[in-house]
Short mmCIF file of C-alpha atoms in Angstrom, two decimals:
data_model
loop_
_atom_site.label_atom_id
_atom_site.label_comp_id
_atom_site.label_asym_id
_atom_site.label_seq_id
_atom_site.Cartn_x
_atom_site.Cartn_y
_atom_site.Cartn_z
CA GLN A 1 191.05 227.75 150.56
CA GLN A 2 189.87 225.48 147.70
CA GLN A 3 191.62 227.53 144.39
CA VAL A 4 189.78 224.39 141.98
CA LYS A 5 186.22 223.13 142.75
CA GLN A 6 185.24 220.12 141.04
CA SER A 7 181.91 218.14 140.67
CA PRO A 8 180.18 215.55 141.01
CA GLN A 9 181.81 214.17 143.53
CA SER A 10 180.96 211.02 141.83
CA LEU A 11 179.65 209.89 138.39
CA ILE A 12 177.92 206.39 137.25
CA VAL A 13 177.94 205.38 133.45
CA GLN A 14 176.96 202.94 131.71
CA LYS A 15 179.48 201.78 128.69
CA GLY A 16 179.06 203.59 126.14
CA GLY A 17 178.04 206.54 127.37
CA ILE A 18 179.82 209.74 127.68
CA SER A 19 181.15 210.67 131.63
CA ILE A 20 181.35 214.76 132.33
CA ILE A 21 183.36 216.16 135.24
CA ASN A 22 183.53 219.88 135.84
CA CYS A 23 185.73 222.60 137.14
CA ALA A 24 186.00 225.85 137.99
CA TYR A 25 188.74 228.10 139.52
CA GLU A 26 189.08 231.68 140.89
CA ASN A 27 192.69 232.69 140.17
CA THR A 28 193.34 234.31 136.74
CA ALA A 29 196.92 233.81 136.95
CA PHE A 30 196.14 230.15 136.55
CA ASP A 31 197.55 229.05 132.75
CA TYR A 32 198.27 225.39 132.95
CA PHE A 33 195.19 223.18 133.47
CA PRO A 34 195.71 219.14 133.45
CA TRP A 35 193.68 216.45 134.31
CA TYR A 36 195.05 213.30 136.04
CA GLN A 37 193.30 209.55 136.32
CA GLN A 38 194.18 207.72 139.78
CA PHE A 39 193.07 204.14 140.56
CA PRO A 40 193.54 202.98 144.38
CA GLY A 41 196.88 202.28 145.32
CA LYS A 42 198.57 204.40 142.58
CA GLY A 43 199.98 207.38 141.85
CA PRO A 44 197.83 210.13 140.08
CA ALA A 45 198.85 209.78 136.07
CA LEU A 46 198.56 212.51 133.59
CA LEU A 47 195.80 212.02 130.93
CA ILE A 48 195.24 215.30 128.87
CA ALA A 49 196.12 219.16 129.23
CA ILE A 50 195.29 222.38 128.37
CA ARG A 51 196.47 225.88 128.32
CA PRO A 52 193.56 229.27 127.92
CA ASP A 53 194.91 230.43 124.73
CA VAL A 54 192.64 227.42 122.91
CA SER A 55 189.00 226.21 123.69
CA GLU A 56 188.90 222.91 123.11
CA LYS A 57 191.48 219.48 122.88
CA LYS A 58 190.87 216.14 121.83
CA GLU A 59 193.05 213.44 122.56
CA GLY A 60 191.42 210.19 121.52
CA ARG A 61 188.19 209.74 123.67
CA PHE A 62 189.06 212.59 126.12
CA THR A 63 188.22 215.84 125.44
CA ILE A 64 189.10 219.33 128.07
CA SER A 65 186.56 222.18 126.80
CA PHE A 66 188.00 225.44 128.40
CA ASN A 67 185.86 228.52 128.88
CA LYS A 68 188.15 231.41 130.46
CA SER A 69 185.71 233.83 130.50
CA ALA A 70 183.56 231.71 133.26
CA LYS A 71 186.71 230.62 134.66
CA GLN A 72 185.74 226.72 134.50
CA PHE A 73 186.70 223.70 131.65
CA SER A 74 185.50 219.90 131.61
CA LEU A 75 186.84 217.08 130.78
CA HIS A 76 184.73 214.67 128.54
CA ILE A 77 185.11 211.02 128.10
CA MET A 78 183.59 209.79 125.11
CA ASP A 79 182.07 206.03 124.62
CA SER A 80 183.13 205.32 128.24
CA GLN A 81 184.75 201.63 129.27
CA PRO A 82 184.84 199.66 132.57
CA GLY A 83 188.29 200.35 131.89
CA ASP A 84 188.01 204.24 132.67
CA SER A 85 186.33 203.42 136.19
CA ALA A 86 188.94 205.29 138.49
CA THR A 87 188.99 208.67 140.31
CA TYR A 88 189.67 211.66 138.34
CA PHE A 89 190.87 215.06 138.89
CA CYS A 90 191.22 218.40 137.25
CA ALA A 91 194.17 220.84 138.40
CA ALA A 92 195.16 224.83 137.92
CA SER A 93 198.92 225.63 137.69
CA ASP A 94 200.64 229.04 136.91
CA SER A 95 204.25 229.78 136.91
CA ASN A 96 204.54 231.91 138.86
CA SER A 97 204.52 229.20 141.37
CA GLY A 98 206.43 226.80 139.46
CA TYR A 99 203.60 225.34 138.11
CA ALA A 100 202.74 223.68 141.65
CA LEU A 101 199.25 222.04 141.11
CA ASN A 102 196.01 222.89 142.61
CA PHE A 103 193.82 219.96 142.76
CA GLY A 104 189.84 219.65 142.86
CA LYS A 105 188.46 216.96 145.60
CA GLY A 106 188.19 214.04 142.73
CA THR A 107 185.13 212.54 140.79
CA SER A 108 185.09 208.69 141.47
CA LEU A 109 183.99 207.46 138.10
CA LEU A 110 181.91 204.40 137.71
CA VAL A 111 181.49 202.70 134.10
CA THR A 112 179.06 200.11 134.38
CA PRO A 113 178.81 197.50 131.71
CA GLU B 1 213.36 205.96 130.41
CA THR B 2 213.05 205.47 133.92
CA GLY B 3 209.57 206.86 135.35
CA VAL B 4 209.40 208.63 138.99
CA THR B 5 210.23 205.94 141.85
CA GLN B 6 209.24 206.31 145.33
CA SER B 7 210.64 204.70 148.56
CA PRO B 8 209.20 203.11 151.06
CA THR B 9 205.91 201.84 149.96
CA HIS B 10 204.17 201.74 152.73
CA LEU B 11 205.61 202.79 156.37
CA ILE B 12 203.62 202.45 160.05
CA LYS B 13 205.15 205.60 162.53
CA THR B 14 204.05 206.30 166.06
CA ARG B 15 202.87 209.58 167.16
CA GLY B 16 205.88 211.83 167.83
CA GLN B 17 208.66 210.10 165.53
CA GLN B 18 210.61 211.00 162.38
CA VAL B 19 210.12 210.02 159.39
CA THR B 20 212.18 210.32 155.81
CA LEU B 21 210.77 209.66 152.48
CA ARG B 22 212.46 209.41 149.17
CA CYS B 23 212.21 210.36 145.29
CA SER B 24 213.43 209.70 142.57
CA SER B 25 212.92 211.58 139.79
CA GLN B 26 212.28 210.81 136.04
CA SER B 27 215.20 210.51 133.88
CA GLY B 28 216.47 214.26 133.37
CA HIS B 29 214.06 216.31 135.07
CA ASN B 30 215.46 218.53 137.71
CA THR B 31 211.95 219.73 139.69
CA VAL B 32 211.18 217.81 142.24
CA SER B 33 207.01 218.79 143.91
CA TRP B 34 206.19 216.69 147.15
CA TYR B 35 201.96 216.10 147.43
CA GLN B 36 200.03 214.68 150.51
CA GLN B 37 197.03 213.04 149.81
CA ALA B 38 194.59 212.10 152.20
CA LEU B 39 192.32 209.35 152.10
CA GLY B 40 189.34 210.59 149.21
CA GLN B 41 190.99 214.06 148.95
CA GLY B 42 193.05 215.41 146.17
CA PRO B 43 196.42 215.69 146.28
CA GLN B 44 198.00 218.77 148.11
CA PHE B 45 201.12 220.85 147.56
CA ILE B 46 203.57 220.61 149.88
CA PHE B 47 207.02 221.93 148.70
CA GLN B 48 209.06 221.92 145.69
CA TYR B 49 212.62 222.12 144.84
CA TYR B 50 214.34 223.35 141.29
CA ARG B 51 218.02 222.67 141.50
CA GLU B 52 218.43 221.70 144.78
CA GLU B 53 216.84 224.80 146.42
CA GLU B 54 213.42 224.76 147.81
CA ASN B 55 211.21 226.62 144.95
CA GLY B 56 208.01 227.36 146.69
CA ARG B 57 205.74 226.00 149.82
CA GLY B 58 202.51 225.46 150.44
CA ASN B 59 200.23 225.59 153.66
CA PHE B 60 202.40 223.20 155.34
CA PRO B 61 204.50 223.67 158.75
CA PRO B 62 207.95 224.47 159.11
CA ARG B 63 208.67 220.30 160.61
CA PHE B 64 207.79 219.27 157.33
CA SER B 65 211.20 219.96 155.21
CA GLY B 66 213.05 218.62 152.29
CA LEU B 67 216.29 218.08 150.15
CA GLN B 68 217.34 218.08 146.68
CA PHE B 69 220.41 215.87 145.70
CA PRO B 70 222.56 216.89 143.02
CA ASN B 71 221.52 213.94 140.89
CA TYR B 72 217.72 215.86 140.84
CA SER B 73 216.42 213.12 143.68
CA SER B 74 214.41 214.09 146.78
CA GLU B 75 213.67 213.73 150.21
CA LEU B 76 211.10 214.67 152.71
CA ASN B 77 211.25 214.81 156.10
CA VAL B 78 208.22 214.78 158.44
CA ASN B 79 209.54 215.68 162.54
CA ALA B 80 206.83 214.86 165.71
CA LEU B 81 204.54 213.29 163.71
CA GLU B 82 200.65 213.77 164.13
CA LEU B 83 197.86 211.39 163.75
CA ASP B 84 196.45 213.55 161.10
CA ASP B 85 199.94 213.33 159.04
CA SER B 86 198.50 209.75 157.87
CA ALA B 87 198.65 210.11 154.26
CA LEU B 88 199.43 209.36 150.53
CA TYR B 89 203.18 210.89 149.98
CA LEU B 90 203.67 211.49 146.65
CA CYS B 91 206.77 213.16 144.43
CA ALA B 92 205.97 214.18 140.90
CA SER B 93 209.17 215.32 138.84
CA SER B 94 209.33 217.74 135.89
CA LEU B 95 211.92 219.51 133.10
CA GLY B 96 211.21 222.91 135.44
CA VAL B 97 209.82 226.18 134.87
CA GLY B 98 211.24 227.85 132.01
CA SER B 99 211.90 224.77 130.09
CA GLY B 100 209.04 225.12 128.11
CA VAL B 101 206.97 222.43 129.20
CA GLY B 102 208.03 222.67 132.79
CA GLU B 103 204.51 222.07 133.86
CA THR B 104 203.56 218.71 133.33
CA GLN B 105 204.32 217.08 136.54
CA TYR B 106 204.66 212.87 136.45
CA PHE B 107 203.78 211.25 139.89
CA GLY B 108 205.60 208.32 141.04
CA PRO B 109 203.12 205.41 142.89
CA GLY B 110 203.68 207.15 146.40
CA THR B 111 204.57 206.41 149.50
CA ARG B 112 201.76 205.30 152.16
CA LEU B 113 202.36 206.48 155.84
CA LEU B 114 200.25 205.73 158.81
CA VAL B 115 200.78 206.98 161.67
CA LEU B 116 199.87 205.23 165.42
#
């Protein structure tokens, strides 16, 4: 049972554009929502994370928007660059489960020059 | 500061064999979690070790087992390998629940296992 649903499966954005990836969850116990970036042949690297007590968090070109009532959160990549081309995973976890991560299925992002 | 390391990087086994994968956690981290990532999928939680004790398990059969050592390094053992066990096995370390930042997990590069 997929606890975190992620869309779209793939995304093509022009250089300089905005990339938007969406995730939804059901378990209201989740209290930590990270985004990971993964390049081929590499392990996932933490990009940015948010807790449900804030609605938005920004780090450089990356922003998480969080809607607790809708149980949805999204990643926005501003001024997308070809080097951002990778697979992005959203995840959710909670302290009751030792923060074991529940991942979405991933979004393959291609930023064209 | 040394990141999470895993060995070996690649491994080929035949069905029915047993395999041991190893992970060294990031300096100062006492919690290790293991994940299985099938091709084109998100990582799936296998289990977690906190201070040498299993601290949670995902939906994996008992032939997946693990250990954590006093230096917080860890092993993942898989017995009676099946073709579907072919995947990237990822280890992640963290500071542990109760530390205030224990939710942040840092991943190693993974071990690619192919079962023939």
